[in-house]
PDB file of C-alpha atoms in Angstrom:
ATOM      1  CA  UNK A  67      36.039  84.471  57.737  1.00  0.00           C
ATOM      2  CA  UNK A  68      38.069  84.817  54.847  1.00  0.00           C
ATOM      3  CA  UNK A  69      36.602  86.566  51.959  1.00  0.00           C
ATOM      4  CA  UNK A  70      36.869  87.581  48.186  1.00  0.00           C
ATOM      5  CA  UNK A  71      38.811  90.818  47.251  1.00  0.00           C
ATOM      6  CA  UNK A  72      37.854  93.074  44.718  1.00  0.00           C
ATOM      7  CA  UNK A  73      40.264  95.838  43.434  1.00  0.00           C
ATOM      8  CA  UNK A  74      39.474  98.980  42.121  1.00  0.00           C
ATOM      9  CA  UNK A  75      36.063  99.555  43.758  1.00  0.00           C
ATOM     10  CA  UNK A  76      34.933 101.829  41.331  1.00  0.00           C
ATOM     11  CA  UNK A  77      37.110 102.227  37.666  1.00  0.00           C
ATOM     12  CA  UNK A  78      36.137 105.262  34.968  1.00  0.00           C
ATOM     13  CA  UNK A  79      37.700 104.779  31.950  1.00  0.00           C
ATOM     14  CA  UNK A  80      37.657 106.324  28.119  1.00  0.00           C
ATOM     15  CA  UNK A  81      35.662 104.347  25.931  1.00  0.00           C
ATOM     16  CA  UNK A  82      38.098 102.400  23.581  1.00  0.00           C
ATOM     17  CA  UNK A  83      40.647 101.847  26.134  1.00  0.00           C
ATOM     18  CA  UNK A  84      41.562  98.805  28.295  1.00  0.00           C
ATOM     19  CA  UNK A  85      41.092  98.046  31.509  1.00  0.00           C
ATOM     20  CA  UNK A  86      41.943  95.009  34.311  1.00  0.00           C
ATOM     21  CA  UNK A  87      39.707  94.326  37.321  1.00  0.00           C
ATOM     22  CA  UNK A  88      41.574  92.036  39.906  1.00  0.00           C
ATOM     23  CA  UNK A  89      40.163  89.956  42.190  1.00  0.00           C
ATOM     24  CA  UNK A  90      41.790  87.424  44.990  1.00  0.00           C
ATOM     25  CA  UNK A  91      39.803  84.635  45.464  1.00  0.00           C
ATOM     26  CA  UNK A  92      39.709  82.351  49.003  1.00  0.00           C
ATOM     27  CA  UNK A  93      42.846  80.536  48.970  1.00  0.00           C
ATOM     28  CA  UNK A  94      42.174  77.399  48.903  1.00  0.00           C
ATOM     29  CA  UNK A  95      39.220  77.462  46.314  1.00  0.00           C
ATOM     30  CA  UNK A  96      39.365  76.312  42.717  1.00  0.00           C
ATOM     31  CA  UNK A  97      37.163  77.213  40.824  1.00  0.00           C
ATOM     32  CA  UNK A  98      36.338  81.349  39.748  1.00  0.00           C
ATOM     33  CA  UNK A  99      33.843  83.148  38.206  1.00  0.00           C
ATOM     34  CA  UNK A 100      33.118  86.798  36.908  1.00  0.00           C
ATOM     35  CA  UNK A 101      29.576  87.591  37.039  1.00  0.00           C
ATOM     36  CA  UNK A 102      28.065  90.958  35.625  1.00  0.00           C
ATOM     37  CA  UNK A 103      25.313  93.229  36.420  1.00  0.00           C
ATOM     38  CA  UNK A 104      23.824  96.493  34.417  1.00  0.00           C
ATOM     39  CA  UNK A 105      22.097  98.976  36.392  1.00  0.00           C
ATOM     40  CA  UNK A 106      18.763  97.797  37.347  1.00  0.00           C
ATOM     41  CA  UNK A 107      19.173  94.176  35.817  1.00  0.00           C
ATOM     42  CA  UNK A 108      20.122  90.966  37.269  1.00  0.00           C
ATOM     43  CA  UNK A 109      23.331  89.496  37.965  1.00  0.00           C
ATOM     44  CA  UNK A 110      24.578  87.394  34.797  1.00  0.00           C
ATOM     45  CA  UNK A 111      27.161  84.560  34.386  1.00  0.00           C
ATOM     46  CA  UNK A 112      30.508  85.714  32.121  1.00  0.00           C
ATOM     47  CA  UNK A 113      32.846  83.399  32.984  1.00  0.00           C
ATOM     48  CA  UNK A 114      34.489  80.336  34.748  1.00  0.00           C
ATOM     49  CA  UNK A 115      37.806  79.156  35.097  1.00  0.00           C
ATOM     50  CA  UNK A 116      39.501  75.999  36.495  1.00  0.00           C
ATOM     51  CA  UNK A 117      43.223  74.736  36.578  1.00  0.00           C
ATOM     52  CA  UNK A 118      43.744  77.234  34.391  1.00  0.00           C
ATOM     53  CA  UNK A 119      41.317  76.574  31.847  1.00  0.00           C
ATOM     54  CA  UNK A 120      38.021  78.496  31.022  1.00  0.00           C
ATOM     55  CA  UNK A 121      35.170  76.367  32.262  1.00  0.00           C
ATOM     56  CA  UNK A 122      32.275  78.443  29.818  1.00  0.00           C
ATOM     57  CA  UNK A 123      31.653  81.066  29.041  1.00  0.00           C
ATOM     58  CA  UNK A 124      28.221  83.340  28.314  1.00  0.00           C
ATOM     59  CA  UNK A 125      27.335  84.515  25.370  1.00  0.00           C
ATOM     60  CA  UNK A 126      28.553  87.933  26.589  1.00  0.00           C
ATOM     61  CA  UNK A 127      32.325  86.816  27.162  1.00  0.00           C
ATOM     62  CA  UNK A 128      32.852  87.667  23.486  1.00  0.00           C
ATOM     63  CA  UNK A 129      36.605  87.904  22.120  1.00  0.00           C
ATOM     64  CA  UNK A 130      37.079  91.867  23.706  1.00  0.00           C
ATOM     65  CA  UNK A 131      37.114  89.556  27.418  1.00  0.00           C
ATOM     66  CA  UNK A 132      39.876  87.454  28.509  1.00  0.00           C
ATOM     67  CA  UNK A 133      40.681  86.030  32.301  1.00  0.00           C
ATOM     68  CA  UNK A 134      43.662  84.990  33.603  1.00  0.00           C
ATOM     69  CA  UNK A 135      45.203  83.600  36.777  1.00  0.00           C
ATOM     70  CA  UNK A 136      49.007  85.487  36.522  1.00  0.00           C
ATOM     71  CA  UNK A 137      49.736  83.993  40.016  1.00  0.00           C
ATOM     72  CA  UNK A 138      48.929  82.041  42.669  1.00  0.00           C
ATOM     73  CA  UNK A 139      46.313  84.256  44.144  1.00  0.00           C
ATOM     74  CA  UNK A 140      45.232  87.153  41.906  1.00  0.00           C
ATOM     75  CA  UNK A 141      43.004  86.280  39.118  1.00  0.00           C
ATOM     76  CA  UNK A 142      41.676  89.005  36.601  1.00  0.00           C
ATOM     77  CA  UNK A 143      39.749  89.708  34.072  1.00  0.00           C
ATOM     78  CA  UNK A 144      40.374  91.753  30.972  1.00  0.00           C
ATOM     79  CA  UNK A 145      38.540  94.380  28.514  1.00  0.00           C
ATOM     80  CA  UNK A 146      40.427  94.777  25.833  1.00  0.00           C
ATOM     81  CA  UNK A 147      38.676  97.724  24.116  1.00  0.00           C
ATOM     82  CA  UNK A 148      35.624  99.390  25.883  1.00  0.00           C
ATOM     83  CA  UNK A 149      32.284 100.190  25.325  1.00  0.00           C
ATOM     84  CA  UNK A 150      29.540 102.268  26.121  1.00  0.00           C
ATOM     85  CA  UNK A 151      27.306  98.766  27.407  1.00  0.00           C
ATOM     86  CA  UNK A 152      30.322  97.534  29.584  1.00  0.00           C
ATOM     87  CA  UNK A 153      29.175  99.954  32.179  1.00  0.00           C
ATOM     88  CA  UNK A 154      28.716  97.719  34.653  1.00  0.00           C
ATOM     89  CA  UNK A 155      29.237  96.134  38.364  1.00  0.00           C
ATOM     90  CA  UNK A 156      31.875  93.131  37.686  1.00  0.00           C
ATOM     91  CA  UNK A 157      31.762  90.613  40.462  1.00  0.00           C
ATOM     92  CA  UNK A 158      34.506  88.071  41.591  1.00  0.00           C
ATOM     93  CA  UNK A 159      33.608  84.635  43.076  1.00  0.00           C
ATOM     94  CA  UNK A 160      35.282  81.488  43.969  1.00  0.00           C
ATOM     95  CA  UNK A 161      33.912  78.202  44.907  1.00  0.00           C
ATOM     96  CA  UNK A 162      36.038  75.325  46.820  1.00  0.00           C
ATOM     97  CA  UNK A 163      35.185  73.010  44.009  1.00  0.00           C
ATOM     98  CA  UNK A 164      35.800  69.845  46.135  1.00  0.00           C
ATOM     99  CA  UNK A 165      32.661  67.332  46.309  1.00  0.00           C
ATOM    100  CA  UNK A 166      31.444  68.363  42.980  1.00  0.00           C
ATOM    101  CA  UNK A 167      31.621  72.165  41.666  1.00  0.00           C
ATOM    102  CA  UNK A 168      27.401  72.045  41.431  1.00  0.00           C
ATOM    103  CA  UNK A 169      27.387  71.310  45.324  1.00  0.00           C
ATOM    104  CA  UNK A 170      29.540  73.902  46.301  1.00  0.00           C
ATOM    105  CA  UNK A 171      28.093  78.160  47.512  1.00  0.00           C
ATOM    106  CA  UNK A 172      30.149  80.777  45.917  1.00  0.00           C
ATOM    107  CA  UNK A 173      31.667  83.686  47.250  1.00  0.00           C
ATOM    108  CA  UNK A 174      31.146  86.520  45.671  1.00  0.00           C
ATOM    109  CA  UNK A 175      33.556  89.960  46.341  1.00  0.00           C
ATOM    110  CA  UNK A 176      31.801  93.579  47.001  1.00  0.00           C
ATOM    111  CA  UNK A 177      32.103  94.220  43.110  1.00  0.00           C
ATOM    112  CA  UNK A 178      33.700  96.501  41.169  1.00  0.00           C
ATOM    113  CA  UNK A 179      31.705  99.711  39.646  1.00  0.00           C
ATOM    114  CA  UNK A 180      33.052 100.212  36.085  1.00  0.00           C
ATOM    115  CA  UNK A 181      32.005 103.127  34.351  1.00  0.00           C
ATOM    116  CA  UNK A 182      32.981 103.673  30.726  1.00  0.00           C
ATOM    117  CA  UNK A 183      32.595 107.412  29.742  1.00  0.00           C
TER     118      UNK A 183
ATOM    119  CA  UNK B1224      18.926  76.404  30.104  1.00  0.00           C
ATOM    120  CA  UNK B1225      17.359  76.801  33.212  1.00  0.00           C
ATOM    121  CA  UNK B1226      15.157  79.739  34.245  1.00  0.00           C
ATOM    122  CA  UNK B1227      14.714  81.365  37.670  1.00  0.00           C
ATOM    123  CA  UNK B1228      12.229  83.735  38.332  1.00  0.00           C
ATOM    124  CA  UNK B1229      10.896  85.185  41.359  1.00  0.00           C
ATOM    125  CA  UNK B1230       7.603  87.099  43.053  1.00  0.00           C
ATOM    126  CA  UNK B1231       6.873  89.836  43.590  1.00  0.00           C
ATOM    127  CA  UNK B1232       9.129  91.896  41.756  1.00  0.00           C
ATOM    128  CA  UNK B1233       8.409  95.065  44.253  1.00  0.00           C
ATOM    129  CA  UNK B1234       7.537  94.722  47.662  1.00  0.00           C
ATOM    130  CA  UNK B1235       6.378  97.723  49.739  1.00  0.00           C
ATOM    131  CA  UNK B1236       6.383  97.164  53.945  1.00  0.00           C
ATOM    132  CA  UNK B1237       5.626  99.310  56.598  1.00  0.00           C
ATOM    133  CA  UNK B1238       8.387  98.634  59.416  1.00  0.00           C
ATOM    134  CA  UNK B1239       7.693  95.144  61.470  1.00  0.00           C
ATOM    135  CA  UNK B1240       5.573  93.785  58.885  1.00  0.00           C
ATOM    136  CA  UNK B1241       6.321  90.245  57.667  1.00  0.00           C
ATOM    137  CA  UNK B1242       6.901  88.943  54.414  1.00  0.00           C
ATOM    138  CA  UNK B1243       7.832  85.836  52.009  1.00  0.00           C
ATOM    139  CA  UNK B1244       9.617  85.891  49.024  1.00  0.00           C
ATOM    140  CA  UNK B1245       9.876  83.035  46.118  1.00  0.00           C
ATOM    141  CA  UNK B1246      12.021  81.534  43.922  1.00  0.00           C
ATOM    142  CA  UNK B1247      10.562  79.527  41.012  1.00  0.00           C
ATOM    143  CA  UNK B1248      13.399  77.555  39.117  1.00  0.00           C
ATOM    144  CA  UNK B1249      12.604  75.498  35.660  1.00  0.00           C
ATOM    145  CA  UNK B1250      15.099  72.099  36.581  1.00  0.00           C
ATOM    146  CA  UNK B1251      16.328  70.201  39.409  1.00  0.00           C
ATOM    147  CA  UNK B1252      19.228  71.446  40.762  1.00  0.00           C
ATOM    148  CA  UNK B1253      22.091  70.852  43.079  1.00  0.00           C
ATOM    149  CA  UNK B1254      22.855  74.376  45.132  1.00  0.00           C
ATOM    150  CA  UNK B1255      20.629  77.219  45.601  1.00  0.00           C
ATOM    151  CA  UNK B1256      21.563  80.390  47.384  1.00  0.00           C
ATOM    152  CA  UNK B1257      20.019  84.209  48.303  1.00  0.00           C
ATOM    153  CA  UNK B1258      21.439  86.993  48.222  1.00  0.00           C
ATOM    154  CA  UNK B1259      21.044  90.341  49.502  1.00  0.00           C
ATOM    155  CA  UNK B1260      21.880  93.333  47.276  1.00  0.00           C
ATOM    156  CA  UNK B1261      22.715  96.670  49.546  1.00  0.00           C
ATOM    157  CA  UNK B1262      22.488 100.339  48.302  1.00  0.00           C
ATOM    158  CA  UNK B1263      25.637 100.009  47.745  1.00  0.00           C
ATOM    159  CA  UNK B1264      25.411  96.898  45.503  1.00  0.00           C
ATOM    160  CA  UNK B1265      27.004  94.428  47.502  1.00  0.00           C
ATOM    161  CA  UNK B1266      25.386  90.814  47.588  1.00  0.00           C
ATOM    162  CA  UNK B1267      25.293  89.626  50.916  1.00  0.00           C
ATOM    163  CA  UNK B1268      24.916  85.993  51.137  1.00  0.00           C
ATOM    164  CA  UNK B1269      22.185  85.221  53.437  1.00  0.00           C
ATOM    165  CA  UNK B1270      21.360  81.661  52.634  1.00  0.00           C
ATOM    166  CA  UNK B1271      22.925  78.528  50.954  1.00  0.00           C
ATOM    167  CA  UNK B1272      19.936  76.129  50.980  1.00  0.00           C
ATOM    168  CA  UNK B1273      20.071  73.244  48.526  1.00  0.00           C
ATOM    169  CA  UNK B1274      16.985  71.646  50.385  1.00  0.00           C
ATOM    170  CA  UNK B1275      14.849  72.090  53.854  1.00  0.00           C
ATOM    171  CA  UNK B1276      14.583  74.907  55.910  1.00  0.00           C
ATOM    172  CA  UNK B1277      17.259  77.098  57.764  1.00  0.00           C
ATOM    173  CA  UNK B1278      16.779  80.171  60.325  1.00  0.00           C
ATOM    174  CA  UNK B1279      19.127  83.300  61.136  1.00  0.00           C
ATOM    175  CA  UNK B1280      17.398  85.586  62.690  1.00  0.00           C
ATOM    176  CA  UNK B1281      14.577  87.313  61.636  1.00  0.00           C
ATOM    177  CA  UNK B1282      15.343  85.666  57.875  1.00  0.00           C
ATOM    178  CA  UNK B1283      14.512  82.143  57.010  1.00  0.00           C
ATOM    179  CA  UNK B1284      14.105  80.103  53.933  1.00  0.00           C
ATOM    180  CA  UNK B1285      13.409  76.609  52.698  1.00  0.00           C
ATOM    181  CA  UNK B1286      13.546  75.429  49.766  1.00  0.00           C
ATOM    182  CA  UNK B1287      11.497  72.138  48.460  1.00  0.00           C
ATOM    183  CA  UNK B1288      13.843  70.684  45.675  1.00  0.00           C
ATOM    184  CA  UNK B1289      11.455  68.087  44.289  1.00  0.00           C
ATOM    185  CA  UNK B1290       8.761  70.934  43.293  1.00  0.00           C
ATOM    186  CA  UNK B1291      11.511  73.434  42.294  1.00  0.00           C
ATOM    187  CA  UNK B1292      10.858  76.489  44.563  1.00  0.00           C
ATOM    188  CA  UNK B1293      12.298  78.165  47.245  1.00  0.00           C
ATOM    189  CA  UNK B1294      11.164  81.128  50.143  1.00  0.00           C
ATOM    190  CA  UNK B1295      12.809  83.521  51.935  1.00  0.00           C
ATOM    191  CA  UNK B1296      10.612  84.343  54.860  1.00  0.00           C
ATOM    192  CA  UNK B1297      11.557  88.228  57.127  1.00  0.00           C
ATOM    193  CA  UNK B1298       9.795  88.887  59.995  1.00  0.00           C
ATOM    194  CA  UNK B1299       9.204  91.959  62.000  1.00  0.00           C
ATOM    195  CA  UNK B1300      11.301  94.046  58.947  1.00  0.00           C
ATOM    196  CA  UNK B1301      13.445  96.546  59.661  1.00  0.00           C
ATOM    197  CA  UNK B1302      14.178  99.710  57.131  1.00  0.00           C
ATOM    198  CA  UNK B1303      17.959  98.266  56.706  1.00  0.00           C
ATOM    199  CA  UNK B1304      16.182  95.409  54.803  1.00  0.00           C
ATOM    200  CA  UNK B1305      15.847  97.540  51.806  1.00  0.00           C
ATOM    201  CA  UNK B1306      17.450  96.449  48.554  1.00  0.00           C
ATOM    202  CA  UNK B1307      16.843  93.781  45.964  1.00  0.00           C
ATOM    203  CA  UNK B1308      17.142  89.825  47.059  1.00  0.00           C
ATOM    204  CA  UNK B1309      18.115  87.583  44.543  1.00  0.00           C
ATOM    205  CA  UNK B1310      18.167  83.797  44.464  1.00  0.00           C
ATOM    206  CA  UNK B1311      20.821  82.007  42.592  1.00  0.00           C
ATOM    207  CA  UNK B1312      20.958  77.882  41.313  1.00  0.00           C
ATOM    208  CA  UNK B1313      23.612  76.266  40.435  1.00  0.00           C
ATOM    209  CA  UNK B1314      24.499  74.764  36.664  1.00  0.00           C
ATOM    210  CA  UNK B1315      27.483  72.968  36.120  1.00  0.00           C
ATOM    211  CA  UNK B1316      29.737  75.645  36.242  1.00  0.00           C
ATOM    212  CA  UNK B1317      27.715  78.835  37.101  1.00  0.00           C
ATOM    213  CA  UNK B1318      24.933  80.443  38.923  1.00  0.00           C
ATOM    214  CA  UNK B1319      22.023  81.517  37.314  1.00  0.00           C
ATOM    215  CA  UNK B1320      20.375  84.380  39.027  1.00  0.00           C
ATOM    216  CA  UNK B1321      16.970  85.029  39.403  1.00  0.00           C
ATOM    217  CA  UNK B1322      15.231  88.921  38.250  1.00  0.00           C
ATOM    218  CA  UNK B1323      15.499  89.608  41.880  1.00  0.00           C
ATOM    219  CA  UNK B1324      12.864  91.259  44.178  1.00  0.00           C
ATOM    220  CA  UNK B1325      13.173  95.106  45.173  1.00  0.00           C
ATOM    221  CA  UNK B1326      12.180  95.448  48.543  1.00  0.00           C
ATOM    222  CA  UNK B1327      11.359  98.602  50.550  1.00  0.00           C
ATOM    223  CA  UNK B1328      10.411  99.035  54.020  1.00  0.00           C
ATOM    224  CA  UNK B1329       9.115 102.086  55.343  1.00  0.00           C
ATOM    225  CA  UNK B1330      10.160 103.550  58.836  1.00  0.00           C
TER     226      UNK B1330
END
């Protein structure tokens, strides 16, 4: 079954400095999302993209996030200048997006464990 | 914006008990799935259930649209059941996740 890739698992980085988690979504979807989840909390929406357009966005995909879809399968999402509070597990999904984007499940990737020190 | 919320939030079992899990959500919606969060913080997709009832196993869930709830029913539990189950509906563009259940069944 084909599935949602999430590279790095797990990313340390310096507080301050950038850093770009990459995910491939199912090849044939259309629609992505990055979701995010503190330790202990619940999973919470970031972002959406489409034809290479955001969808919305949270209130937490401030101006320090960006996404972007460089090619035809990787799509990524950006940090521009850490902090402390991004510590965090950052998941990928994609949806097919045919029949009406509400209707569709999403498929989410194993996450990636970001730790900002 | 909608809100999801789900009971218990902790659930203590002694191996083969049963147990049901809900999912209260504020609006109609169109999708609704659960998910099962590992120790090692993957979600597993166990369900996509919009409406009625589905079975895999030991797990089933239904979920009645019109009153805006769902349940995730596991039988005879096993200690790899452990972890938190969320439930997740479907705006127009995202999912909105529920504050999850912690679940933790004793050998």
């Amino acid at each position: 079954e084909p599935e949602v890739t999430q590279t790095p698992s797990h990313q340390v980085t310096q507080m301050g400095q950038e850093v770009i988690l990459r995910c491939v979504p199912i090849s044939n979807h259309l629609y992505f999302y990055w979701y995010r989840q503190i330790l202990g909390q619940k999973v919470e929406f970031l972002v959406s993209f489409y034809n290479n357009e955001i969808s919305e966005k949270s209130e937490i995909f401030d101006d320090q996030f960006s996404v972007e879809r460089p090619d035809g399968s990787n799509f990524t999402l950006k940090i521009r200048s850490t902090k402390l509070e991004d510590s965090a597990m950052y998941f990928c999904a994609s949806s097919p997006g045919t029949g009406g984007v509400s209707y569709q499940p999403q498929h989410f990737g194993d996450g990636t464990r970001l730790s900002i020190l | 914006g909608i809100q999801v919320e789900q009971s218990p939030p902790d659930l203590i079992l002694q191996e083969g008990a049963n147990s049901t899990l809900r999912c209260n959500f504020s609006d109609s919606v169109n999708n609704l799935q659960w998910f099962h969060q590992n120790p090692w913080g993957q979600l597993i997709n166990l369900f996509y259930i919009p409406s009625g009832t589905k079975q895999n196993g030991r797990l089933s869930a239904t979920t009645v649209a019109t009153e805006r709830y769902s349940l995730l029913y596991i039988s005879s539990s096993q200690t790899t059941d452990s972890g938190v189950y969320f439930c997740a509906v479907a705006g127009t563009y995202k999912y909105i996740f529920g504050t999850g259940t912690r679940l933790k069944v004793l050998a």
